[in-house]
PDB file of C-alpha atoms in Angstrom:
ATOM      1  CA  MET A   1     -13.970  13.623  -8.274  1.00 84.00           C
ATOM      2  CA  GLN A   2     -11.425  13.114  -4.851  1.00 85.00           C
ATOM      3  CA  VAL A   3     -12.397  11.386  -2.416  1.00 84.00           C
ATOM      4  CA  VAL A   4      -9.803   9.625   0.803  1.00 86.00           C
ATOM      5  CA  GLY A   5      -9.535   6.456   1.017  1.00 88.00           C
ATOM      6  CA  LEU A   6      -6.900   4.114   3.037  1.00 87.00           C
ATOM      7  CA  VAL A   7      -4.732   2.035   1.386  1.00 89.00           C
ATOM      8  CA  THR A   8      -5.047  -1.413   3.244  1.00 87.00           C
ATOM      9  CA  GLN A   9      -3.852  -3.917   0.685  1.00 85.00           C
ATOM     10  CA  THR A  10      -0.456  -3.235  -1.921  1.00 84.00           C
ATOM     11  CA  ASP A  11      -0.633  -6.959  -2.645  1.00 80.00           C
ATOM     12  CA  MET A  12      -3.106  -7.944  -4.706  1.00 78.00           C
ATOM     13  CA  ASN A  13      -1.457 -11.344  -4.783  1.00 77.00           C
ATOM     14  CA  LEU A  14      -3.269 -11.739  -1.225  1.00 78.00           C
ATOM     15  CA  MET A  15      -7.037 -11.340  -2.751  1.00 76.00           C
ATOM     16  CA  PRO A  16      -9.415 -13.508  -4.295  1.00 76.00           C
ATOM     17  CA  GLU A  17      -8.249 -14.747  -7.769  1.00 77.00           C
ATOM     18  CA  ASP A  18     -10.934 -12.289  -9.249  1.00 74.00           C
ATOM     19  CA  PHE A  19      -9.644  -9.379  -7.969  1.00 71.00           C
ATOM     20  CA  ASN A  20      -6.740  -9.956  -8.486  1.00 68.00           C
ATOM     21  CA  GLN A  21      -5.107  -6.932 -11.132  1.00 74.00           C
ATOM     22  CA  GLU A  22      -2.097  -6.128 -11.484  1.00 76.00           C
ATOM     23  CA  ASP A  23      -0.767  -2.760 -10.697  1.00 84.00           C
ATOM     24  CA  SER A  24      -3.968  -2.081  -8.368  1.00 87.00           C
ATOM     25  CA  LEU A  25      -4.280  -1.191  -4.799  1.00 89.00           C
ATOM     26  CA  LEU A  26      -7.728  -2.166  -2.812  1.00 89.00           C
ATOM     27  CA  VAL A  27      -8.698   0.795  -0.593  1.00 91.00           C
ATOM     28  CA  TYR A  28     -11.109   1.490   2.294  1.00 90.00           C
ATOM     29  CA  ILE A  29     -13.117   4.583   1.288  1.00 89.00           C
ATOM     30  CA  PRO A  30     -15.265   5.758   5.282  1.00 85.00           C
ATOM     31  CA  MET A  31     -18.151   7.180   4.905  1.00 81.00           C
ATOM     32  CA  SER A  32     -18.907  10.521   6.761  1.00 75.00           C
ATOM     33  CA  TYR A  33     -20.273  10.156  10.252  1.00 72.00           C
ATOM     34  CA  GLY A  34     -18.743   7.159  10.689  1.00 67.00           C
ATOM     35  CA  ILE A  35     -22.096   5.157   9.351  1.00 77.00           C
ATOM     36  CA  GLY A  36     -20.020   2.892   7.022  1.00 84.00           C
ATOM     37  CA  GLY A  37     -17.632   2.376   4.245  1.00 88.00           C
ATOM     38  CA  PHE A  38     -17.017   0.348   0.848  1.00 89.00           C
ATOM     39  CA  ALA A  39     -13.301  -1.242   0.117  1.00 89.00           C
ATOM     40  CA  VAL A  40     -12.536  -0.076  -3.713  1.00 90.00           C
ATOM     41  CA  LEU A  41      -9.523  -1.800  -5.947  1.00 90.00           C
ATOM     42  CA  VAL A  42      -8.025   1.279  -7.623  1.00 90.00           C
ATOM     43  CA  PRO A  43      -5.393   1.590 -10.026  1.00 91.00           C
ATOM     44  CA  ARG A  44      -2.828   2.371  -8.856  1.00 90.00           C
ATOM     45  CA  SER A  45      -2.321   5.303 -11.356  1.00 92.00           C
ATOM     46  CA  ALA A  46      -5.583   6.806  -9.839  1.00 92.00           C
ATOM     47  CA  THR A  47      -4.363   7.200  -6.704  1.00 92.00           C
ATOM     48  CA  ARG A  48      -2.204   9.608  -5.025  1.00 92.00           C
ATOM     49  CA  PRO A  49      -0.187  10.198  -1.639  1.00 90.00           C
ATOM     50  CA  LEU A  50      -1.730  12.707   1.209  1.00 89.00           C
ATOM     51  CA  ASN A  51      -0.267  14.482   3.307  1.00 92.00           C
ATOM     52  CA  MET A  52      -1.919  13.895   6.184  1.00 89.00           C
ATOM     53  CA  SER A  53      -1.485  11.329   9.341  1.00 89.00           C
ATOM     54  CA  LEU A  54      -3.829   8.374   9.080  1.00 86.00           C
ATOM     55  CA  GLU A  55      -5.474  10.414  12.024  1.00 88.00           C
ATOM     56  CA  ASP A  56      -6.073  14.243  10.204  1.00 88.00           C
ATOM     57  CA  ALA A  57      -7.298  11.323   7.483  1.00 85.00           C
ATOM     58  CA  MET A  58      -9.798   9.713   9.429  1.00 84.00           C
ATOM     59  CA  ARG A  59     -11.247  12.740  11.691  1.00 85.00           C
ATOM     60  CA  PHE A  60     -11.390  14.665   7.804  1.00 85.00           C
ATOM     61  CA  THR A  61     -13.105  12.432   6.667  1.00 82.00           C
ATOM     62  CA  LEU A  62     -15.559  10.891   9.740  1.00 81.00           C
ATOM     63  CA  THR A  63     -16.776  14.040  10.074  1.00 83.00           C
ATOM     64  CA  ALA A  64     -17.367  15.086   6.484  1.00 79.00           C
ATOM     65  CA  GLY A  65     -14.877  17.778   6.759  1.00 79.00           C
ATOM     66  CA  VAL A  66     -16.566  19.853   9.360  1.00 81.00           C
ATOM     67  CA  THR A  67     -13.898  19.357  11.711  1.00 70.00           C
ATOM     68  CA  ARG A  68     -10.030  19.513  11.763  1.00 58.00           C
ATOM     69  CA  ASP A  69      -6.956  19.938  13.896  1.00 56.00           C
ATOM     70  CA  SER A  70      -5.164  22.964  13.968  1.00 56.00           C
ATOM     71  CA  ARG A  71      -2.227  21.362  12.916  1.00 55.00           C
ATOM     72  CA  SER A  72      -3.213  21.128   9.579  1.00 50.00           C
ATOM     73  CA  GLU A  73      -5.479  24.065   8.405  1.00 53.00           C
ATOM     74  CA  SER A  74      -5.236  23.875   4.419  1.00 51.00           C
ATOM     75  CA  ILE A  75      -7.428  20.618   4.875  1.00 48.00           C
ATOM     76  CA  GLY A  76     -10.691  21.787   4.000  1.00 50.00           C
ATOM     77  CA  GLU A  77     -10.471  25.360   2.883  1.00 47.00           C
ATOM     78  CA  GLY A  78     -10.882  26.179  -0.486  1.00 44.00           C
TER      79      GLY A  78
END
């Protein structure tokens, strides 16, 4: 499974002690249609950057891939 998420914290020293796991990132996973989302602690090795602007990533996620920017023709296809 793959999801689009937004890295919100890369320095785990700024996190509460129980969440201070080395080599992890805090990732916000928005839910479709702007209903909310989840903040999850994810190992860096389980993430990869996307060639997508923040605006395109939010549009894609919040609309469940229904709309897309004409500059991003490959998003949601396939």
